[in-house]
Amino acid sequence: MKVTGFRASARQSLPIASLRWREFHLLPENTRRSLPMALLHAREVVMARFRPMLAAHDVTEQQWRVLRVLSEAGPVEATELADRASVLPPSLTRIIKALEGRRFITRNKAEGDGRRVVLTIAPAGSALIDALSPERRVIYDDIERRLGHEKLELLLDLLEGLIEGES
C-alpha cells in the first residue's frame, strides 16, 4: 500500500512503513532541516568570526570560554566551571594548566575540602577580556545587523529555552 500527501516535498508515494517512521519520529527530510546539523553550521558561521581574534592572542575557543565564565561568575569550582564553559573535565585540567601558566587564572583549594579546586580569573585574564572587548563588540554588532536585534534576542531566548529544557 502506498500513501501520498504526507509533506509537500514527500508527495511522491512512500511505502506506509516509511511514512509512519517519518511521521512518528519527525525526522528531517534533509540535513538542512536537521537541528543538530543546523546548530553545528550556525556555530561554525559564528565562530569563524571569533577564531581570528582568539588566534591573534594565542587563546583557544575552550580557553576563551573558561575565561569568559570566570570573568562573569567570579571564583568557581572546577566541576561547575567545566559545566558552565561546556568543557569536558579531562580537557579542563589541561586548559587550567595552560591558563595558569600564562597567569590568566589562579587555582586554590576550596575551603574545608582540599580535594576541590576553586578557579579565579587573574588580572592578566581580565586584561585580556577587556582588550578584546572592542573587537568582540564589532563582531556582535555585525551579527545583530545581519539578523536584526529582535531576531537575535529571539534566537538567544529560544536556544536558552532548549538548553534549560534539558538541564
Short mmCIF file of N, CA and C in Angstrom, two decimals:
data_model
loop_
_atom_site.label_atom_id
_atom_site.label_comp_id
_atom_site.label_asym_id
_atom_site.label_seq_id
_atom_site.Cartn_x
_atom_site.Cartn_y
_atom_site.Cartn_z
N MET A 1 0.84 -1.18 0.00
CA MET A 1 0.00 0.00 0.00
C MET A 1 0.88 1.24 0.00
N LYS A 2 0.52 2.23 -0.80
CA LYS A 2 1.25 3.49 -0.88
C LYS A 2 0.37 4.61 -0.37
N VAL A 3 1.00 5.62 0.26
CA VAL A 3 0.27 6.78 0.78
C VAL A 3 0.90 8.01 0.17
N THR A 4 0.09 8.99 -0.21
CA THR A 4 0.62 10.23 -0.76
C THR A 4 0.15 11.40 0.06
N GLY A 5 0.81 12.55 -0.14
CA GLY A 5 0.37 13.78 0.50
C GLY A 5 0.87 14.01 1.92
N PHE A 6 1.94 13.33 2.33
CA PHE A 6 2.45 13.50 3.70
C PHE A 6 3.03 14.89 3.91
N ARG A 7 3.93 15.32 3.06
CA ARG A 7 4.54 16.64 3.10
C ARG A 7 4.67 17.12 1.67
N ALA A 8 4.80 18.42 1.52
CA ALA A 8 4.93 18.97 0.17
C ALA A 8 6.10 18.33 -0.56
N SER A 9 7.22 18.14 0.13
CA SER A 9 8.39 17.57 -0.52
C SER A 9 8.35 16.04 -0.55
N ALA A 10 7.33 15.46 0.07
CA ALA A 10 7.22 14.00 0.10
C ALA A 10 5.97 13.55 -0.64
N ARG A 11 5.58 14.31 -1.65
CA ARG A 11 4.35 13.97 -2.39
C ARG A 11 4.48 12.69 -3.18
N GLN A 12 5.72 12.34 -3.51
CA GLN A 12 5.87 11.07 -4.20
C GLN A 12 5.38 9.98 -3.26
N SER A 13 4.95 8.91 -3.81
CA SER A 13 4.41 7.82 -3.00
C SER A 13 5.50 7.20 -2.14
N LEU A 14 5.17 6.96 -0.90
CA LEU A 14 6.07 6.30 0.03
C LEU A 14 5.41 5.04 0.56
N PRO A 15 6.19 4.01 0.78
CA PRO A 15 5.60 2.84 1.45
C PRO A 15 5.08 3.26 2.82
N ILE A 16 4.00 2.68 3.26
CA ILE A 16 3.35 3.06 4.53
C ILE A 16 4.32 2.96 5.70
N ALA A 17 5.19 1.96 5.73
CA ALA A 17 6.15 1.83 6.85
C ALA A 17 7.09 3.02 6.87
N SER A 18 7.56 3.45 5.72
CA SER A 18 8.45 4.61 5.65
C SER A 18 7.72 5.86 6.10
N LEU A 19 6.49 6.01 5.68
CA LEU A 19 5.69 7.17 6.07
C LEU A 19 5.50 7.20 7.58
N ARG A 20 5.18 6.09 8.17
CA ARG A 20 4.97 6.04 9.62
C ARG A 20 6.26 6.37 10.36
N TRP A 21 7.40 5.87 9.87
CA TRP A 21 8.67 6.16 10.50
C TRP A 21 8.88 7.66 10.57
N ARG A 22 8.71 8.36 9.47
CA ARG A 22 8.89 9.81 9.45
C ARG A 22 7.83 10.51 10.29
N GLU A 23 6.61 10.06 10.20
CA GLU A 23 5.52 10.70 10.92
C GLU A 23 5.72 10.60 12.43
N PHE A 24 6.09 9.44 12.90
CA PHE A 24 6.20 9.25 14.34
C PHE A 24 7.52 9.74 14.91
N HIS A 25 8.54 9.81 14.12
CA HIS A 25 9.84 10.24 14.62
C HIS A 25 10.22 11.64 14.18
N LEU A 26 9.38 12.24 13.38
CA LEU A 26 9.60 13.60 12.93
C LEU A 26 11.01 13.83 12.41
N LEU A 27 11.48 12.91 11.63
CA LEU A 27 12.82 13.02 11.08
C LEU A 27 12.85 14.09 10.00
N PRO A 28 13.88 14.91 10.00
CA PRO A 28 14.01 15.91 8.93
C PRO A 28 14.26 15.18 7.61
N GLU A 29 13.78 15.78 6.54
CA GLU A 29 13.94 15.15 5.23
C GLU A 29 15.35 15.33 4.69
N ASN A 30 16.09 16.33 5.19
CA ASN A 30 17.46 16.51 4.75
C ASN A 30 18.24 17.20 5.86
N THR A 31 19.56 17.23 5.72
CA THR A 31 20.40 17.77 6.79
C THR A 31 20.22 19.27 6.99
N ARG A 32 19.70 19.98 6.00
CA ARG A 32 19.48 21.42 6.16
C ARG A 32 18.37 21.71 7.18
N ARG A 33 17.50 20.73 7.44
CA ARG A 33 16.42 20.90 8.41
C ARG A 33 16.65 20.05 9.66
N SER A 34 17.87 19.55 9.82
CA SER A 34 18.23 18.76 10.99
C SER A 34 18.73 19.72 12.07
N LEU A 35 18.12 19.69 13.24
CA LEU A 35 18.51 20.61 14.32
C LEU A 35 19.99 20.46 14.69
N PRO A 36 20.50 19.25 14.92
CA PRO A 36 21.93 19.15 15.25
C PRO A 36 22.83 19.73 14.15
N MET A 37 22.50 19.45 12.91
CA MET A 37 23.31 19.97 11.80
C MET A 37 23.19 21.48 11.71
N ALA A 38 21.99 22.01 11.87
CA ALA A 38 21.80 23.46 11.79
C ALA A 38 22.56 24.17 12.92
N LEU A 39 22.51 23.60 14.12
CA LEU A 39 23.24 24.20 15.24
C LEU A 39 24.75 24.16 15.00
N LEU A 40 25.25 23.05 14.46
CA LEU A 40 26.68 22.96 14.16
C LEU A 40 27.09 23.97 13.09
N HIS A 41 26.29 24.08 12.05
CA HIS A 41 26.60 25.04 10.98
C HIS A 41 26.55 26.47 11.51
N ALA A 42 25.55 26.77 12.31
CA ALA A 42 25.44 28.12 12.88
C ALA A 42 26.63 28.42 13.78
N ARG A 43 27.04 27.45 14.58
CA ARG A 43 28.21 27.63 15.44
C ARG A 43 29.45 27.94 14.61
N GLU A 44 29.62 27.19 13.52
CA GLU A 44 30.79 27.41 12.66
C GLU A 44 30.77 28.80 12.02
N VAL A 45 29.59 29.24 11.59
CA VAL A 45 29.47 30.57 10.99
C VAL A 45 29.85 31.64 12.01
N VAL A 46 29.35 31.50 13.22
CA VAL A 46 29.63 32.48 14.26
C VAL A 46 31.10 32.41 14.68
N MET A 47 31.59 31.21 14.95
CA MET A 47 32.96 31.08 15.44
C MET A 47 33.99 31.46 14.39
N ALA A 48 33.66 31.37 13.12
CA ALA A 48 34.58 31.80 12.07
C ALA A 48 34.92 33.28 12.23
N ARG A 49 34.02 34.04 12.81
CA ARG A 49 34.26 35.46 13.07
C ARG A 49 35.17 35.66 14.28
N PHE A 50 35.05 34.79 15.27
CA PHE A 50 35.81 34.95 16.52
C PHE A 50 37.19 34.29 16.48
N ARG A 51 37.35 33.24 15.70
CA ARG A 51 38.62 32.50 15.70
C ARG A 51 39.85 33.35 15.39
N PRO A 52 39.79 34.23 14.38
CA PRO A 52 40.99 35.04 14.12
C PRO A 52 41.37 35.93 15.31
N MET A 53 40.37 36.47 15.99
CA MET A 53 40.62 37.30 17.17
C MET A 53 41.31 36.48 18.26
N LEU A 54 40.80 35.28 18.51
CA LEU A 54 41.38 34.42 19.54
C LEU A 54 42.78 33.95 19.14
N ALA A 55 42.94 33.57 17.88
CA ALA A 55 44.24 33.10 17.41
C ALA A 55 45.30 34.20 17.52
N ALA A 56 44.91 35.44 17.28
CA ALA A 56 45.86 36.55 17.37
C ALA A 56 46.40 36.71 18.79
N HIS A 57 45.67 36.18 19.77
CA HIS A 57 46.10 36.26 21.16
C HIS A 57 46.49 34.88 21.71
N ASP A 58 46.61 33.91 20.81
CA ASP A 58 47.02 32.56 21.16
C ASP A 58 46.13 31.96 22.26
N VAL A 59 44.83 32.12 22.07
CA VAL A 59 43.85 31.58 23.00
C VAL A 59 42.91 30.65 22.22
N THR A 60 42.68 29.46 22.75
CA THR A 60 41.77 28.52 22.09
C THR A 60 40.33 28.88 22.45
N GLU A 61 39.40 28.31 21.69
CA GLU A 61 37.98 28.54 21.98
C GLU A 61 37.63 28.08 23.39
N GLN A 62 38.13 26.92 23.78
CA GLN A 62 37.83 26.40 25.12
C GLN A 62 38.43 27.29 26.20
N GLN A 63 39.66 27.74 25.99
CA GLN A 63 40.28 28.64 26.97
C GLN A 63 39.47 29.92 27.08
N TRP A 64 39.00 30.43 25.95
CA TRP A 64 38.20 31.66 25.96
C TRP A 64 36.91 31.46 26.75
N ARG A 65 36.25 30.32 26.54
CA ARG A 65 35.00 30.06 27.27
C ARG A 65 35.26 30.02 28.78
N VAL A 66 36.37 29.39 29.17
CA VAL A 66 36.72 29.33 30.60
C VAL A 66 36.95 30.73 31.14
N LEU A 67 37.71 31.55 30.43
CA LEU A 67 37.97 32.92 30.88
C LEU A 67 36.68 33.73 30.97
N ARG A 68 35.80 33.58 29.99
CA ARG A 68 34.54 34.33 30.00
C ARG A 68 33.68 33.93 31.21
N VAL A 69 33.60 32.64 31.49
CA VAL A 69 32.80 32.19 32.63
C VAL A 69 33.39 32.73 33.92
N LEU A 70 34.70 32.62 34.08
CA LEU A 70 35.33 33.13 35.30
C LEU A 70 35.18 34.64 35.42
N SER A 71 35.21 35.34 34.31
CA SER A 71 35.03 36.79 34.31
C SER A 71 33.64 37.17 34.79
N GLU A 72 32.65 36.41 34.38
CA GLU A 72 31.26 36.70 34.75
C GLU A 72 30.90 36.18 36.14
N ALA A 73 31.40 34.99 36.47
CA ALA A 73 30.92 34.30 37.67
C ALA A 73 31.78 34.53 38.90
N GLY A 74 33.01 34.96 38.72
CA GLY A 74 33.90 35.04 39.86
C GLY A 74 34.46 33.67 40.17
N PRO A 75 34.98 33.46 41.38
CA PRO A 75 35.56 32.16 41.72
C PRO A 75 34.55 31.02 41.55
N VAL A 76 35.00 29.95 40.89
CA VAL A 76 34.11 28.82 40.58
C VAL A 76 34.89 27.53 40.79
N GLU A 77 34.21 26.53 41.33
CA GLU A 77 34.83 25.21 41.46
C GLU A 77 34.98 24.60 40.08
N ALA A 78 35.99 23.76 39.94
CA ALA A 78 36.34 23.20 38.64
C ALA A 78 35.17 22.45 38.00
N THR A 79 34.43 21.68 38.77
CA THR A 79 33.31 20.90 38.22
C THR A 79 32.26 21.82 37.63
N GLU A 80 31.91 22.86 38.35
CA GLU A 80 30.92 23.82 37.86
C GLU A 80 31.45 24.57 36.64
N LEU A 81 32.73 24.91 36.66
CA LEU A 81 33.33 25.62 35.54
C LEU A 81 33.27 24.77 34.27
N ALA A 82 33.59 23.50 34.39
CA ALA A 82 33.54 22.60 33.22
C ALA A 82 32.14 22.60 32.63
N ASP A 83 31.14 22.52 33.50
CA ASP A 83 29.75 22.51 33.03
C ASP A 83 29.37 23.84 32.39
N ARG A 84 29.66 24.93 33.05
CA ARG A 84 29.25 26.26 32.54
C ARG A 84 30.00 26.66 31.28
N ALA A 85 31.24 26.18 31.11
CA ALA A 85 32.03 26.53 29.92
C ALA A 85 31.90 25.48 28.82
N SER A 86 31.08 24.46 29.05
CA SER A 86 30.90 23.37 28.08
C SER A 86 32.24 22.74 27.69
N VAL A 87 32.98 22.36 28.72
CA VAL A 87 34.29 21.74 28.54
C VAL A 87 34.28 20.43 29.31
N LEU A 88 34.79 19.38 28.70
CA LEU A 88 34.89 18.10 29.40
C LEU A 88 35.92 18.21 30.53
N PRO A 89 35.63 17.61 31.69
CA PRO A 89 36.58 17.70 32.82
C PRO A 89 38.02 17.33 32.49
N PRO A 90 38.29 16.26 31.71
CA PRO A 90 39.70 15.99 31.40
C PRO A 90 40.35 17.12 30.58
N SER A 91 39.58 17.75 29.71
CA SER A 91 40.11 18.87 28.93
C SER A 91 40.34 20.07 29.83
N LEU A 92 39.47 20.25 30.82
CA LEU A 92 39.61 21.40 31.72
C LEU A 92 40.93 21.35 32.46
N THR A 93 41.37 20.17 32.84
CA THR A 93 42.65 20.04 33.54
C THR A 93 43.78 20.62 32.70
N ARG A 94 43.80 20.29 31.43
CA ARG A 94 44.83 20.80 30.51
C ARG A 94 44.68 22.32 30.32
N ILE A 95 43.45 22.79 30.20
CA ILE A 95 43.17 24.22 30.00
C ILE A 95 43.61 25.01 31.23
N ILE A 96 43.32 24.48 32.41
CA ILE A 96 43.73 25.15 33.65
C ILE A 96 45.25 25.33 33.68
N LYS A 97 45.98 24.27 33.34
CA LYS A 97 47.44 24.36 33.34
C LYS A 97 47.93 25.44 32.38
N ALA A 98 47.34 25.47 31.18
CA ALA A 98 47.76 26.46 30.18
C ALA A 98 47.44 27.88 30.63
N LEU A 99 46.24 28.09 31.16
CA LEU A 99 45.84 29.43 31.58
C LEU A 99 46.59 29.88 32.83
N GLU A 100 46.87 28.93 33.71
CA GLU A 100 47.67 29.24 34.89
C GLU A 100 49.10 29.62 34.48
N GLY A 101 49.63 28.88 33.52
CA GLY A 101 50.98 29.16 33.04
C GLY A 101 51.11 30.55 32.43
N ARG A 102 50.02 31.05 31.86
CA ARG A 102 50.02 32.39 31.27
C ARG A 102 49.55 33.43 32.27
N ARG A 103 49.29 33.00 33.48
CA ARG A 103 48.84 33.86 34.59
C ARG A 103 47.50 34.54 34.31
N PHE A 104 46.63 33.82 33.55
CA PHE A 104 45.29 34.33 33.27
C PHE A 104 44.30 33.92 34.36
N ILE A 105 44.63 32.84 35.09
CA ILE A 105 43.77 32.37 36.18
C ILE A 105 44.63 31.96 37.36
N THR A 106 43.97 31.84 38.51
CA THR A 106 44.63 31.29 39.69
C THR A 106 43.82 30.10 40.18
N ARG A 107 44.52 29.17 40.81
CA ARG A 107 43.90 27.95 41.33
C ARG A 107 44.16 27.89 42.82
N ASN A 108 43.09 27.63 43.58
CA ASN A 108 43.20 27.49 45.03
C ASN A 108 42.37 26.31 45.49
N LYS A 109 42.72 25.78 46.63
CA LYS A 109 41.93 24.70 47.23
C LYS A 109 40.66 25.30 47.84
N ALA A 110 39.57 24.57 47.77
CA ALA A 110 38.32 25.01 48.36
C ALA A 110 38.43 24.96 49.88
N GLU A 111 37.84 25.95 50.53
CA GLU A 111 37.84 25.96 51.99
C GLU A 111 37.09 24.75 52.51
N GLY A 112 37.68 24.05 53.44
CA GLY A 112 37.01 22.91 54.07
C GLY A 112 37.14 21.61 53.30
N ASP A 113 37.63 21.65 52.05
CA ASP A 113 37.79 20.42 51.26
C ASP A 113 38.96 20.61 50.30
N GLY A 114 40.11 20.15 50.72
CA GLY A 114 41.33 20.31 49.95
C GLY A 114 41.35 19.56 48.63
N ARG A 115 40.37 18.67 48.44
CA ARG A 115 40.31 17.93 47.17
C ARG A 115 39.70 18.77 46.06
N ARG A 116 38.86 19.71 46.42
CA ARG A 116 38.19 20.54 45.40
C ARG A 116 39.05 21.75 45.07
N VAL A 117 38.95 22.17 43.80
CA VAL A 117 39.73 23.29 43.29
C VAL A 117 38.79 24.44 42.94
N VAL A 118 39.17 25.64 43.38
CA VAL A 118 38.42 26.85 43.03
C VAL A 118 39.30 27.68 42.11
N LEU A 119 38.71 28.09 41.00
CA LEU A 119 39.45 28.86 40.00
C LEU A 119 38.93 30.29 39.95
N THR A 120 39.85 31.22 39.74
CA THR A 120 39.52 32.64 39.70
C THR A 120 40.26 33.28 38.54
N ILE A 121 39.62 34.22 37.88
CA ILE A 121 40.32 34.95 36.82
C ILE A 121 41.33 35.88 37.47
N ALA A 122 42.52 35.93 36.90
CA ALA A 122 43.60 36.78 37.41
C ALA A 122 43.57 38.12 36.66
N PRO A 123 44.29 39.12 37.16
CA PRO A 123 44.32 40.42 36.48
C PRO A 123 44.70 40.31 35.00
N ALA A 124 45.64 39.44 34.65
CA ALA A 124 46.03 39.30 33.24
C ALA A 124 44.88 38.74 32.41
N GLY A 125 44.10 37.83 32.99
CA GLY A 125 42.93 37.29 32.29
C GLY A 125 41.86 38.35 32.08
N SER A 126 41.62 39.15 33.12
CA SER A 126 40.66 40.26 33.00
C SER A 126 41.15 41.28 31.97
N ALA A 127 42.45 41.53 31.95
CA ALA A 127 43.02 42.48 30.97
C ALA A 127 42.81 41.96 29.55
N LEU A 128 42.96 40.66 29.34
CA LEU A 128 42.73 40.09 28.01
C LEU A 128 41.27 40.26 27.59
N ILE A 129 40.36 39.95 28.50
CA ILE A 129 38.93 40.12 28.21
C ILE A 129 38.65 41.58 27.83
N ASP A 130 39.19 42.51 28.61
CA ASP A 130 38.99 43.94 28.33
C ASP A 130 39.61 44.34 27.00
N ALA A 131 40.80 43.83 26.71
CA ALA A 131 41.49 44.19 25.47
C ALA A 131 40.73 43.71 24.23
N LEU A 132 40.03 42.58 24.36
CA LEU A 132 39.30 42.04 23.21
C LEU A 132 37.87 42.58 23.11
N SER A 133 37.43 43.32 24.10
CA SER A 133 36.05 43.83 24.10
C SER A 133 35.70 44.65 22.85
N PRO A 134 36.55 45.58 22.40
CA PRO A 134 36.17 46.35 21.20
C PRO A 134 35.99 45.46 19.96
N GLU A 135 36.89 44.49 19.77
CA GLU A 135 36.77 43.60 18.62
C GLU A 135 35.54 42.70 18.74
N ARG A 136 35.28 42.22 19.94
CA ARG A 136 34.07 41.41 20.18
C ARG A 136 32.82 42.22 19.87
N ARG A 137 32.83 43.48 20.29
CA ARG A 137 31.67 44.35 20.05
C ARG A 137 31.39 44.50 18.56
N VAL A 138 32.45 44.67 17.76
CA VAL A 138 32.30 44.79 16.31
C VAL A 138 31.66 43.52 15.74
N ILE A 139 32.12 42.37 16.19
CA ILE A 139 31.58 41.09 15.70
C ILE A 139 30.11 40.96 16.08
N TYR A 140 29.80 41.23 17.35
CA TYR A 140 28.40 41.15 17.79
C TYR A 140 27.52 42.15 17.05
N ASP A 141 28.02 43.35 16.84
CA ASP A 141 27.24 44.36 16.12
C ASP A 141 26.95 43.91 14.69
N ASP A 142 27.92 43.28 14.05
CA ASP A 142 27.72 42.79 12.69
C ASP A 142 26.67 41.69 12.66
N ILE A 143 26.74 40.78 13.60
CA ILE A 143 25.74 39.70 13.67
C ILE A 143 24.36 40.30 13.90
N GLU A 144 24.27 41.28 14.78
CA GLU A 144 22.98 41.93 15.05
C GLU A 144 22.46 42.66 13.82
N ARG A 145 23.35 43.30 13.08
CA ARG A 145 22.93 43.97 11.84
C ARG A 145 22.37 42.97 10.84
N ARG A 146 23.01 41.80 10.75
CA ARG A 146 22.56 40.77 9.80
C ARG A 146 21.21 40.19 10.18
N LEU A 147 20.99 39.94 11.45
CA LEU A 147 19.75 39.30 11.91
C LEU A 147 18.69 40.30 12.33
N GLY A 148 19.11 41.43 12.83
CA GLY A 148 18.19 42.36 13.47
C GLY A 148 18.16 42.08 14.96
N HIS A 149 17.96 43.13 15.74
CA HIS A 149 18.01 42.99 17.20
C HIS A 149 16.96 42.01 17.71
N GLU A 150 15.73 42.13 17.22
CA GLU A 150 14.64 41.28 17.72
C GLU A 150 14.89 39.81 17.40
N LYS A 151 15.34 39.51 16.18
CA LYS A 151 15.60 38.12 15.82
C LYS A 151 16.76 37.54 16.61
N LEU A 152 17.79 38.35 16.83
CA LEU A 152 18.92 37.87 17.63
C LEU A 152 18.48 37.56 19.05
N GLU A 153 17.70 38.45 19.66
CA GLU A 153 17.20 38.20 21.01
C GLU A 153 16.29 36.97 21.05
N LEU A 154 15.44 36.82 20.02
CA LEU A 154 14.57 35.65 19.94
C LEU A 154 15.39 34.37 19.81
N LEU A 155 16.40 34.40 18.95
CA LEU A 155 17.26 33.23 18.77
C LEU A 155 17.92 32.85 20.09
N LEU A 156 18.47 33.83 20.80
CA LEU A 156 19.11 33.55 22.08
C LEU A 156 18.10 33.02 23.11
N ASP A 157 16.90 33.58 23.12
CA ASP A 157 15.86 33.10 24.04
C ASP A 157 15.46 31.67 23.70
N LEU A 158 15.30 31.36 22.42
CA LEU A 158 14.91 30.01 22.01
C LEU A 158 16.01 29.00 22.37
N LEU A 159 17.25 29.36 22.13
CA LEU A 159 18.35 28.46 22.49
C LEU A 159 18.43 28.26 24.00
N GLU A 160 18.24 29.34 24.75
CA GLU A 160 18.25 29.22 26.21
C GLU A 160 17.12 28.31 26.68
N GLY A 161 15.96 28.43 26.08
CA GLY A 161 14.83 27.55 26.42
C GLY A 161 15.13 26.10 26.11
N LEU A 162 15.76 25.86 24.97
CA LEU A 162 16.13 24.50 24.60
C LEU A 162 17.12 23.92 25.61
N ILE A 163 18.11 24.71 25.99
CA ILE A 163 19.12 24.27 26.95
C ILE A 163 18.50 24.03 28.32
N GLU A 164 17.68 24.95 28.77
CA GLU A 164 17.05 24.80 30.10
C GLU A 164 16.12 23.60 30.14
N GLY A 165 15.50 23.28 29.02
CA GLY A 165 14.60 22.13 28.95
C GLY A 165 15.33 20.81 29.13
N GLU A 166 16.63 20.81 28.91
CA GLU A 166 17.44 19.59 29.04
C GLU A 166 18.22 19.56 30.35
N SER A 167 18.24 20.65 31.08
CA SER A 167 19.04 20.69 32.31
C SER A 167 18.33 20.04 33.46
#
